[in-house]
Amino acid sequence: MKPMRKPADKGERENMRGRYAGKSGIFRLMNIDARLRPLKSRFEELATAMGDPALYADPRKFAAVSKEHADLKQIIATYDRWRKSSTDLDDNLELIESGSDPELAEIAREEIPALKASVQDLEDELTMLLVPADPEDTRNAIIEAGGSVQGLT
């Protein structure tokens, strides 16, 4: 049986949190949360608006609301997964800190690297999803593909 580890003090916990919170530590996590909370509120407003029958009377407004809702859907789904992974990571760190159950603390310690990787992957995915789309992406294009000329010197 392994010797019982003493509970982590606040400084050690912040060090562990920074070590498991990615390159820039807890501040990056707070920045992501602060940036995405308003988007989540907007997504919920759009979902409520799409339930209103009056919206369907105006096809242009319906199209605009539907497009914005669809644009936010993947971002919000990724954000929700990121929040769950971040919460699980915090819960494991608190469990380790409390030291109340050494076996559970050891299990939590083993889960931390996977949770850290998950949080980092989701942060990277969110970063890519938050890059603004090019307005030209929705426009039509005509592409001409011609055969090549052989034998020119």
mmCIF file with all atom_site columns, N, CA and C in Angstrom, residues 75-135:
data_model
loop_
_atom_site.group_PDB
_atom_site.id
_atom_site.type_symbol
_atom_site.label_atom_id
_atom_site.label_alt_id
_atom_site.label_comp_id
_atom_site.label_asym_id
_atom_site.label_entity_id
_atom_site.label_seq_id
_atom_site.pdbx_PDB_ins_code
_atom_site.Cartn_x
_atom_site.Cartn_y
_atom_site.Cartn_z
_atom_site.occupancy
_atom_site.B_iso_or_equiv
_atom_site.pdbx_formal_charge
_atom_site.auth_seq_id
_atom_site.auth_comp_id
_atom_site.auth_asym_id
_atom_site.auth_atom_id
_atom_site.pdbx_PDB_model_num
ATOM 1   N N  . ILE A 1 75  ? -20.210 25.127 -32.133 1.00 0.00 ? 75  ILE A N  1
ATOM 2   C CA . ILE A 1 75  ? -19.410 25.855 -31.135 1.00 0.00 ? 75  ILE A CA 1
ATOM 3   C C  . ILE A 1 75  ? -19.947 25.569 -29.741 1.00 0.00 ? 75  ILE A C  1
ATOM 4   N N  . ILE A 1 76  ? -21.257 25.640 -29.581 1.00 0.00 ? 76  ILE A N  1
ATOM 5   C CA . ILE A 1 76  ? -21.865 25.446 -28.260 1.00 0.00 ? 76  ILE A CA 1
ATOM 6   C C  . ILE A 1 76  ? -21.729 23.992 -27.807 1.00 0.00 ? 76  ILE A C  1
ATOM 7   N N  . ALA A 1 77  ? -21.861 23.041 -28.719 1.00 0.00 ? 77  ALA A N  1
ATOM 8   C CA . ALA A 1 77  ? -21.684 21.624 -28.350 1.00 0.00 ? 77  ALA A CA 1
ATOM 9   C C  . ALA A 1 77  ? -20.251 21.382 -27.864 1.00 0.00 ? 77  ALA A C  1
ATOM 10  N N  . THR A 1 78  ? -19.274 21.965 -28.544 1.00 0.00 ? 78  THR A N  1
ATOM 11  C CA . THR A 1 78  ? -17.873 21.824 -28.135 1.00 0.00 ? 78  THR A CA 1
ATOM 12  C C  . THR A 1 78  ? -17.637 22.535 -26.812 1.00 0.00 ? 78  THR A C  1
ATOM 13  N N  . TYR A 1 79  ? -18.233 23.702 -26.649 1.00 0.00 ? 79  TYR A N  1
ATOM 14  C CA . TYR A 1 79  ? -18.115 24.465 -25.397 1.00 0.00 ? 79  TYR A CA 1
ATOM 15  C C  . TYR A 1 79  ? -18.670 23.667 -24.218 1.00 0.00 ? 79  TYR A C  1
ATOM 16  N N  . ASP A 1 80  ? -19.818 23.023 -24.414 1.00 0.00 ? 80  ASP A N  1
ATOM 17  C CA . ASP A 1 80  ? -20.407 22.209 -23.343 1.00 0.00 ? 80  ASP A CA 1
ATOM 18  C C  . ASP A 1 80  ? -19.489 21.042 -22.967 1.00 0.00 ? 80  ASP A C  1
ATOM 19  N N  . ARG A 1 81  ? -18.896 20.389 -23.970 1.00 0.00 ? 81  ARG A N  1
ATOM 20  C CA . ARG A 1 81  ? -17.949 19.296 -23.679 1.00 0.00 ? 81  ARG A CA 1
ATOM 21  C C  . ARG A 1 81  ? -16.720 19.837 -22.957 1.00 0.00 ? 81  ARG A C  1
ATOM 22  N N  . TRP A 1 82  ? -16.238 21.022 -23.354 1.00 0.00 ? 82  TRP A N  1
ATOM 23  C CA . TRP A 1 82  ? -15.075 21.640 -22.695 1.00 0.00 ? 82  TRP A CA 1
ATOM 24  C C  . TRP A 1 82  ? -15.393 21.961 -21.238 1.00 0.00 ? 82  TRP A C  1
ATOM 25  N N  . ARG A 1 83  ? -16.590 22.522 -20.974 1.00 0.00 ? 83  ARG A N  1
ATOM 26  C CA . ARG A 1 83  ? -16.972 22.854 -19.592 1.00 0.00 ? 83  ARG A CA 1
ATOM 27  C C  . ARG A 1 83  ? -17.041 21.595 -18.731 1.00 0.00 ? 83  ARG A C  1
ATOM 28  N N  . LYS A 1 84  ? -17.586 20.501 -19.274 1.00 0.00 ? 84  LYS A N  1
ATOM 29  C CA . LYS A 1 84  ? -17.668 19.255 -18.513 1.00 0.00 ? 84  LYS A CA 1
ATOM 30  C C  . LYS A 1 84  ? -16.271 18.725 -18.203 1.00 0.00 ? 84  LYS A C  1
ATOM 31  N N  . SER A 1 85  ? -15.388 18.724 -19.200 1.00 0.00 ? 85  SER A N  1
ATOM 32  C CA . SER A 1 85  ? -14.019 18.242 -18.964 1.00 0.00 ? 85  SER A CA 1
ATOM 33  C C  . SER A 1 85  ? -13.292 19.130 -17.957 1.00 0.00 ? 85  SER A C  1
ATOM 34  N N  . SER A 1 86  ? -13.481 20.434 -18.057 1.00 0.00 ? 86  SER A N  1
ATOM 35  C CA . SER A 1 86  ? -12.843 21.359 -17.114 1.00 0.00 ? 86  SER A CA 1
ATOM 36  C C  . SER A 1 86  ? -13.363 21.154 -15.698 1.00 0.00 ? 86  SER A C  1
ATOM 37  N N  . THR A 1 87  ? -14.666 20.945 -15.583 1.00 0.00 ? 87  THR A N  1
ATOM 38  C CA . THR A 1 87  ? -15.263 20.694 -14.266 1.00 0.00 ? 87  THR A CA 1
ATOM 39  C C  . THR A 1 87  ? -14.763 19.377 -13.684 1.00 0.00 ? 87  THR A C  1
ATOM 40  N N  . ASP A 1 88  ? -14.684 18.341 -14.517 1.00 0.00 ? 88  ASP A N  1
ATOM 41  C CA . ASP A 1 88  ? -14.167 17.052 -14.057 1.00 0.00 ? 88  ASP A CA 1
ATOM 42  C C  . ASP A 1 88  ? -12.716 17.192 -13.584 1.00 0.00 ? 88  ASP A C  1
ATOM 43  N N  . LEU A 1 89  ? -11.924 17.964 -14.314 1.00 0.00 ? 89  LEU A N  1
ATOM 44  C CA . LEU A 1 89  ? -10.534 18.188 -13.924 1.00 0.00 ? 89  LEU A CA 1
ATOM 45  C C  . LEU A 1 89  ? -10.465 18.912 -12.585 1.00 0.00 ? 89  LEU A C  1
ATOM 46  N N  . ASP A 1 90  ? -11.272 19.947 -12.410 1.00 0.00 ? 90  ASP A N  1
ATOM 47  C CA . ASP A 1 90  ? -11.304 20.671 -11.132 1.00 0.00 ? 90  ASP A CA 1
ATOM 48  C C  . ASP A 1 90  ? -11.747 19.757 -9.986  1.00 0.00 ? 90  ASP A C  1
ATOM 49  N N  . ASP A 1 91  ? -12.764 18.939 -10.250 1.00 0.00 ? 91  ASP A N  1
ATOM 50  C CA . ASP A 1 91  ? -13.252 18.015 -9.215  1.00 0.00 ? 91  ASP A CA 1
ATOM 51  C C  . ASP A 1 91  ? -12.161 17.024 -8.807  1.00 0.00 ? 91  ASP A C  1
ATOM 52  N N  . ASN A 1 92  ? -11.421 16.522 -9.787  1.00 0.00 ? 92  ASN A N  1
ATOM 53  C CA . ASN A 1 92  ? -10.334 15.591 -9.460  1.00 0.00 ? 92  ASN A CA 1
ATOM 54  C C  . ASN A 1 92  ? -9.242  16.278 -8.655  1.00 0.00 ? 92  ASN A C  1
ATOM 55  N N  . LEU A 1 93  ? -8.923  17.519 -9.000  1.00 0.00 ? 93  LEU A N  1
ATOM 56  C CA . LEU A 1 93  ? -7.902  18.250 -8.239  1.00 0.00 ? 93  LEU A CA 1
ATOM 57  C C  . LEU A 1 93  ? -8.367  18.505 -6.808  1.00 0.00 ? 93  LEU A C  1
ATOM 58  N N  . GLU A 1 94  ? -9.646  18.815 -6.631  1.00 0.00 ? 94  GLU A N  1
ATOM 59  C CA . GLU A 1 94  ? -10.178 19.013 -5.283  1.00 0.00 ? 94  GLU A CA 1
ATOM 60  C C  . GLU A 1 94  ? -10.156 17.707 -4.485  1.00 0.00 ? 94  GLU A C  1
ATOM 61  N N  . LEU A 1 95  ? -10.461 16.604 -5.147  1.00 0.00 ? 95  LEU A N  1
ATOM 62  C CA . LEU A 1 95  ? -10.436 15.302 -4.485  1.00 0.00 ? 95  LEU A CA 1
ATOM 63  C C  . LEU A 1 95  ? -9.023  14.963 -4.019  1.00 0.00 ? 95  LEU A C  1
ATOM 64  N N  . ILE A 1 96  ? -8.057  15.248 -4.877  1.00 0.00 ? 96  ILE A N  1
ATOM 65  C CA . ILE A 1 96  ? -6.658  15.002 -4.501  1.00 0.00 ? 96  ILE A CA 1
ATOM 66  C C  . ILE A 1 96  ? -6.269  15.906 -3.333  1.00 0.00 ? 96  ILE A C  1
ATOM 67  N N  . GLU A 1 97  ? -6.715  17.150 -3.392  1.00 0.00 ? 97  GLU A N  1
ATOM 68  C CA . GLU A 1 97  ? -6.387  18.111 -2.334  1.00 0.00 ? 97  GLU A CA 1
ATOM 69  C C  . GLU A 1 97  ? -6.979  17.707 -0.987  1.00 0.00 ? 97  GLU A C  1
ATOM 70  N N  . SER A 1 98  ? -8.200  17.211 -1.014  1.00 0.00 ? 98  SER A N  1
ATOM 71  C CA . SER A 1 98  ? -8.867  16.884 0.247   1.00 0.00 ? 98  SER A CA 1
ATOM 72  C C  . SER A 1 98  ? -8.164  15.746 0.979   1.00 0.00 ? 98  SER A C  1
ATOM 73  N N  . GLY A 1 99  ? -7.660  14.780 0.248   1.00 0.00 ? 99  GLY A N  1
ATOM 74  C CA . GLY A 1 99  ? -6.944  13.668 0.867   1.00 0.00 ? 99  GLY A CA 1
ATOM 75  C C  . GLY A 1 99  ? -7.817  12.794 1.742   1.00 0.00 ? 99  GLY A C  1
ATOM 76  N N  . SER A 1 100 ? -9.139  12.891 1.627   1.00 0.00 ? 100 SER A N  1
ATOM 77  C CA . SER A 1 100 ? -10.043 12.130 2.482   1.00 0.00 ? 100 SER A CA 1
ATOM 78  C C  . SER A 1 100 ? -10.041 10.640 2.169   1.00 0.00 ? 100 SER A C  1
ATOM 79  N N  . ASP A 1 101 ? -9.888  10.291 0.905   1.00 0.00 ? 101 ASP A N  1
ATOM 80  C CA . ASP A 1 101 ? -9.878  8.894  0.513   1.00 0.00 ? 101 ASP A CA 1
ATOM 81  C C  . ASP A 1 101 ? -8.681  8.654  -0.409  1.00 0.00 ? 101 ASP A C  1
ATOM 82  N N  . PRO A 1 102 ? -7.625  8.022  0.103   1.00 0.00 ? 102 PRO A N  1
ATOM 83  C CA . PRO A 1 102 ? -6.417  7.861  -0.700  1.00 0.00 ? 102 PRO A CA 1
ATOM 84  C C  . PRO A 1 102 ? -6.627  7.037  -1.976  1.00 0.00 ? 102 PRO A C  1
ATOM 85  N N  . GLU A 1 103 ? -7.524  6.065  -1.937  1.00 0.00 ? 103 GLU A N  1
ATOM 86  C CA . GLU A 1 103 ? -7.760  5.257  -3.137  1.00 0.00 ? 103 GLU A CA 1
ATOM 87  C C  . GLU A 1 103 ? -8.446  6.074  -4.221  1.00 0.00 ? 103 GLU A C  1
ATOM 88  N N  . LEU A 1 104 ? -9.453  6.849  -3.826  1.00 0.00 ? 104 LEU A N  1
ATOM 89  C CA . LEU A 1 104 ? -10.117 7.717  -4.798  1.00 0.00 ? 104 LEU A CA 1
ATOM 90  C C  . LEU A 1 104 ? -9.159  8.789  -5.318  1.00 0.00 ? 104 LEU A C  1
ATOM 91  N N  . ALA A 1 105 ? -8.320  9.303  -4.453  1.00 0.00 ? 105 ALA A N  1
ATOM 92  C CA . ALA A 1 105 ? -7.346  10.311 -4.873  1.00 0.00 ? 105 ALA A CA 1
ATOM 93  C C  . ALA A 1 105 ? -6.386  9.729  -5.900  1.00 0.00 ? 105 ALA A C  1
ATOM 94  N N  . GLU A 1 106 ? -5.998  8.480  -5.721  1.00 0.00 ? 106 GLU A N  1
ATOM 95  C CA . GLU A 1 106 ? -5.099  7.837  -6.683  1.00 0.00 ? 106 GLU A CA 1
ATOM 96  C C  . GLU A 1 106 ? -5.786  7.644  -8.035  1.00 0.00 ? 106 GLU A C  1
ATOM 97  N N  . ILE A 1 107 ? -7.057  7.250  -8.006  1.00 0.00 ? 107 ILE A N  1
ATOM 98  C CA . ILE A 1 107 ? -7.822  7.110  -9.252  1.00 0.00 ? 107 ILE A CA 1
ATOM 99  C C  . ILE A 1 107 ? -7.941  8.469  -9.941  1.00 0.00 ? 107 ILE A C  1
ATOM 100 N N  . ALA A 1 108 ? -8.227  9.502  -9.161  1.00 0.00 ? 108 ALA A N  1
ATOM 101 C CA . ALA A 1 108 ? -8.339  10.854 -9.721  1.00 0.00 ? 108 ALA A CA 1
ATOM 102 C C  . ALA A 1 108 ? -7.012  11.291 -10.328 1.00 0.00 ? 108 ALA A C  1
ATOM 103 N N  . ARG A 1 109 ? -5.918  10.967 -9.648  1.00 0.00 ? 109 ARG A N  1
ATOM 104 C CA . ARG A 1 109 ? -4.587  11.325 -10.138 1.00 0.00 ? 109 ARG A CA 1
ATOM 105 C C  . ARG A 1 109 ? -4.303  10.632 -11.477 1.00 0.00 ? 109 ARG A C  1
ATOM 106 N N  . GLU A 1 110 ? -4.787  9.408  -11.633 1.00 0.00 ? 110 GLU A N  1
ATOM 107 C CA . GLU A 1 110 ? -4.593  8.678  -12.892 1.00 0.00 ? 110 GLU A CA 1
ATOM 108 C C  . GLU A 1 110 ? -5.445  9.254  -14.026 1.00 0.00 ? 110 GLU A C  1
ATOM 109 N N  . GLU A 1 111 ? -6.606  9.827  -13.689 1.00 0.00 ? 111 GLU A N  1
ATOM 110 C CA . GLU A 1 111 ? -7.492  10.390 -14.711 1.00 0.00 ? 111 GLU A CA 1
ATOM 111 C C  . GLU A 1 111 ? -7.037  11.767 -15.184 1.00 0.00 ? 111 GLU A C  1
ATOM 112 N N  . ILE A 1 112 ? -6.242  12.450 -14.404 1.00 0.00 ? 112 ILE A N  1
ATOM 113 C CA . ILE A 1 112 ? -5.866  13.832 -14.724 1.00 0.00 ? 112 ILE A CA 1
ATOM 114 C C  . ILE A 1 112 ? -5.180  13.975 -16.076 1.00 0.00 ? 112 ILE A C  1
ATOM 115 N N  . PRO A 1 113 ? -4.211  13.139 -16.449 1.00 0.00 ? 113 PRO A N  1
ATOM 116 C CA . PRO A 1 113 ? -3.594  13.333 -17.776 1.00 0.00 ? 113 PRO A CA 1
ATOM 117 C C  . PRO A 1 113 ? -4.593  13.228 -18.935 1.00 0.00 ? 113 PRO A C  1
ATOM 118 N N  . ALA A 1 114 ? -5.545  12.297 -18.853 1.00 0.00 ? 114 ALA A N  1
ATOM 119 C CA . ALA A 1 114 ? -6.545  12.170 -19.914 1.00 0.00 ? 114 ALA A CA 1
ATOM 120 C C  . ALA A 1 114 ? -7.464  13.386 -19.938 1.00 0.00 ? 114 ALA A C  1
ATOM 121 N N  . LEU A 1 115 ? -7.847  13.868 -18.754 1.00 0.00 ? 115 LEU A N  1
ATOM 122 C CA . LEU A 1 115 ? -8.692  15.059 -18.697 1.00 0.00 ? 115 LEU A CA 1
ATOM 123 C C  . LEU A 1 115 ? -7.948  16.283 -19.207 1.00 0.00 ? 115 LEU A C  1
ATOM 124 N N  . LYS A 1 116 ? -6.673  16.381 -18.863 1.00 0.00 ? 116 LYS A N  1
ATOM 125 C CA . LYS A 1 116 ? -5.858  17.495 -19.335 1.00 0.00 ? 116 LYS A CA 1
ATOM 126 C C  . LYS A 1 116 ? -5.786  17.487 -20.853 1.00 0.00 ? 116 LYS A C  1
ATOM 127 N N  . ALA A 1 117 ? -5.566  16.312 -21.434 1.00 0.00 ? 117 ALA A N  1
ATOM 128 C CA . ALA A 1 117 ? -5.495  16.192 -22.893 1.00 0.00 ? 117 ALA A CA 1
ATOM 129 C C  . ALA A 1 117 ? -6.837  16.548 -23.525 1.00 0.00 ? 117 ALA A C  1
ATOM 130 N N  . SER A 1 118 ? -7.928  16.107 -22.909 1.00 0.00 ? 118 SER A N  1
ATOM 131 C CA . SER A 1 118 ? -9.255  16.409 -23.422 1.00 0.00 ? 118 SER A CA 1
ATOM 132 C C  . SER A 1 118 ? -9.527  17.908 -23.397 1.00 0.00 ? 118 SER A C  1
ATOM 133 N N  . VAL A 1 119 ? -9.213  18.553 -22.281 1.00 0.00 ? 119 VAL A N  1
ATOM 134 C CA . VAL A 1 119 ? -9.414  20.000 -22.156 1.00 0.00 ? 119 VAL A CA 1
ATOM 135 C C  . VAL A 1 119 ? -8.581  20.737 -23.209 1.00 0.00 ? 119 VAL A C  1
ATOM 136 N N  . GLN A 1 120 ? -7.330  20.333 -23.366 1.00 0.00 ? 120 GLN A N  1
ATOM 137 C CA . GLN A 1 120 ? -6.456  20.994 -24.341 1.00 0.00 ? 120 GLN A CA 1
ATOM 138 C C  . GLN A 1 120 ? -6.969  20.794 -25.766 1.00 0.00 ? 120 GLN A C  1
ATOM 139 N N  . ASP A 1 121 ? -7.402  19.579 -26.110 1.00 0.00 ? 121 ASP A N  1
ATOM 140 C CA . ASP A 1 121 ? -7.935  19.310 -27.448 1.00 0.00 ? 121 ASP A CA 1
ATOM 141 C C  . ASP A 1 121 ? -9.193  20.144 -27.716 1.00 0.00 ? 121 ASP A C  1
ATOM 142 N N  . LEU A 1 122 ? -10.065 20.213 -26.714 1.00 0.00 ? 122 LEU A N  1
ATOM 143 C CA . LEU A 1 122 ? -11.292 20.983 -26.883 1.00 0.00 ? 122 LEU A CA 1
ATOM 144 C C  . LEU A 1 122 ? -11.001 22.482 -26.971 1.00 0.00 ? 122 LEU A C  1
ATOM 145 N N  . GLU A 1 123 ? -10.000 22.962 -26.225 1.00 0.00 ? 123 GLU A N  1
ATOM 146 C CA . GLU A 1 123 ? -9.595  24.372 -26.335 1.00 0.00 ? 123 GLU A CA 1
ATOM 147 C C  . GLU A 1 123 ? -9.095  24.661 -27.746 1.00 0.00 ? 123 GLU A C  1
ATOM 148 N N  . ASP A 1 124 ? -8.290  23.763 -28.286 1.00 0.00 ? 124 ASP A N  1
ATOM 149 C CA . ASP A 1 124 ? -7.779  23.945 -29.648 1.00 0.00 ? 124 ASP A CA 1
ATOM 150 C C  . ASP A 1 124 ? -8.926  23.935 -30.665 1.00 0.00 ? 124 ASP A C  1
ATOM 151 N N  . GLU A 1 125 ? -9.875  23.018 -30.470 1.00 0.00 ? 125 GLU A N  1
ATOM 152 C CA . GLU A 1 125 ? -11.021 22.943 -31.374 1.00 0.00 ? 125 GLU A CA 1
ATOM 153 C C  . GLU A 1 125 ? -11.862 24.217 -31.290 1.00 0.00 ? 125 GLU A C  1
ATOM 154 N N  . LEU A 1 126 ? -12.076 24.713 -30.060 1.00 0.00 ? 126 LEU A N  1
ATOM 155 C CA . LEU A 1 126 ? -12.826 25.955 -29.890 1.00 0.00 ? 126 LEU A CA 1
ATOM 156 C C  . LEU A 1 126 ? -12.110 27.129 -30.543 1.00 0.00 ? 126 LEU A C  1
ATOM 157 N N  . THR A 1 127 ? -10.797 27.156 -30.419 1.00 0.00 ? 127 THR A N  1
ATOM 158 C CA . THR A 1 127 ? -10.025 28.230 -31.039 1.00 0.00 ? 127 THR A CA 1
ATOM 159 C C  . THR A 1 127 ? -10.248 28.233 -32.545 1.00 0.00 ? 127 THR A C  1
ATOM 160 N N  . MET A 1 128 ? -10.238 27.057 -33.147 1.00 0.00 ? 128 MET A N  1
ATOM 161 C CA . MET A 1 128 ? -10.462 26.966 -34.595 1.00 0.00 ? 128 MET A CA 1
ATOM 162 C C  . MET A 1 128 ? -11.905 27.321 -34.965 1.00 0.00 ? 128 MET A C  1
ATOM 163 N N  . LEU A 1 129 ? -12.860 26.906 -34.147 1.00 0.00 ? 129 LEU A N  1
ATOM 164 C CA . LEU A 1 129 ? -14.260 27.199 -34.436 1.00 0.00 ? 129 LEU A CA 1
ATOM 165 C C  . LEU A 1 129 ? -14.575 28.692 -34.312 1.00 0.00 ? 129 LEU A C  1
ATOM 166 N N  . LEU A 1 130 ? -13.813 29.388 -33.470 1.00 0.00 ? 130 LEU A N  1
ATOM 167 C CA . LEU A 1 130 ? -14.076 30.810 -33.248 1.00 0.00 ? 130 LEU A CA 1
ATOM 168 C C  . LEU A 1 130 ? -13.413 31.718 -34.277 1.00 0.00 ? 130 LEU A C  1
ATOM 169 N N  . VAL A 1 131 ? -12.625 31.149 -35.176 1.00 0.00 ? 131 VAL A N  1
ATOM 170 C CA . VAL A 1 131 ? -12.038 31.954 -36.246 1.00 0.00 ? 131 VAL A CA 1
ATOM 171 C C  . VAL A 1 131 ? -13.186 32.399 -37.143 1.00 0.00 ? 131 VAL A C  1
ATOM 172 N N  . PRO A 1 132 ? -13.297 33.705 -37.395 1.00 0.00 ? 132 PRO A N  1
ATOM 173 C CA . PRO A 1 132 ? -14.426 34.178 -38.211 1.00 0.00 ? 132 PRO A CA 1
ATOM 174 C C  . PRO A 1 132 ? -14.396 33.576 -39.618 1.00 0.00 ? 132 PRO A C  1
ATOM 175 N N  . ALA A 1 133 ? -15.567 33.245 -40.104 1.00 0.00 ? 133 ALA A N  1
ATOM 176 C CA . ALA A 1 133 ? -15.683 32.685 -41.456 1.00 0.00 ? 133 ALA A CA 1
ATOM 177 C C  . ALA A 1 133 ? -15.479 33.793 -42.482 1.00 0.00 ? 133 ALA A C  1
ATOM 178 N N  . ASP A 1 134 ? -14.910 33.443 -43.601 1.00 0.00 ? 134 ASP A N  1
ATOM 179 C CA . ASP A 1 134 ? -14.726 34.386 -44.691 1.00 0.00 ? 134 ASP A CA 1
ATOM 180 C C  . ASP A 1 134 ? -16.088 34.654 -45.328 1.00 0.00 ? 134 ASP A C  1
ATOM 181 N N  . PRO A 1 135 ? -16.488 35.909 -45.481 1.00 0.00 ? 135 PRO A N  1
ATOM 182 C CA . PRO A 1 135 ? -17.806 36.187 -46.064 1.00 0.00 ? 135 PRO A CA 1
ATOM 183 C C  . PRO A 1 135 ? -17.929 35.695 -47.506 1.00 0.00 ? 135 PRO A C  1
#
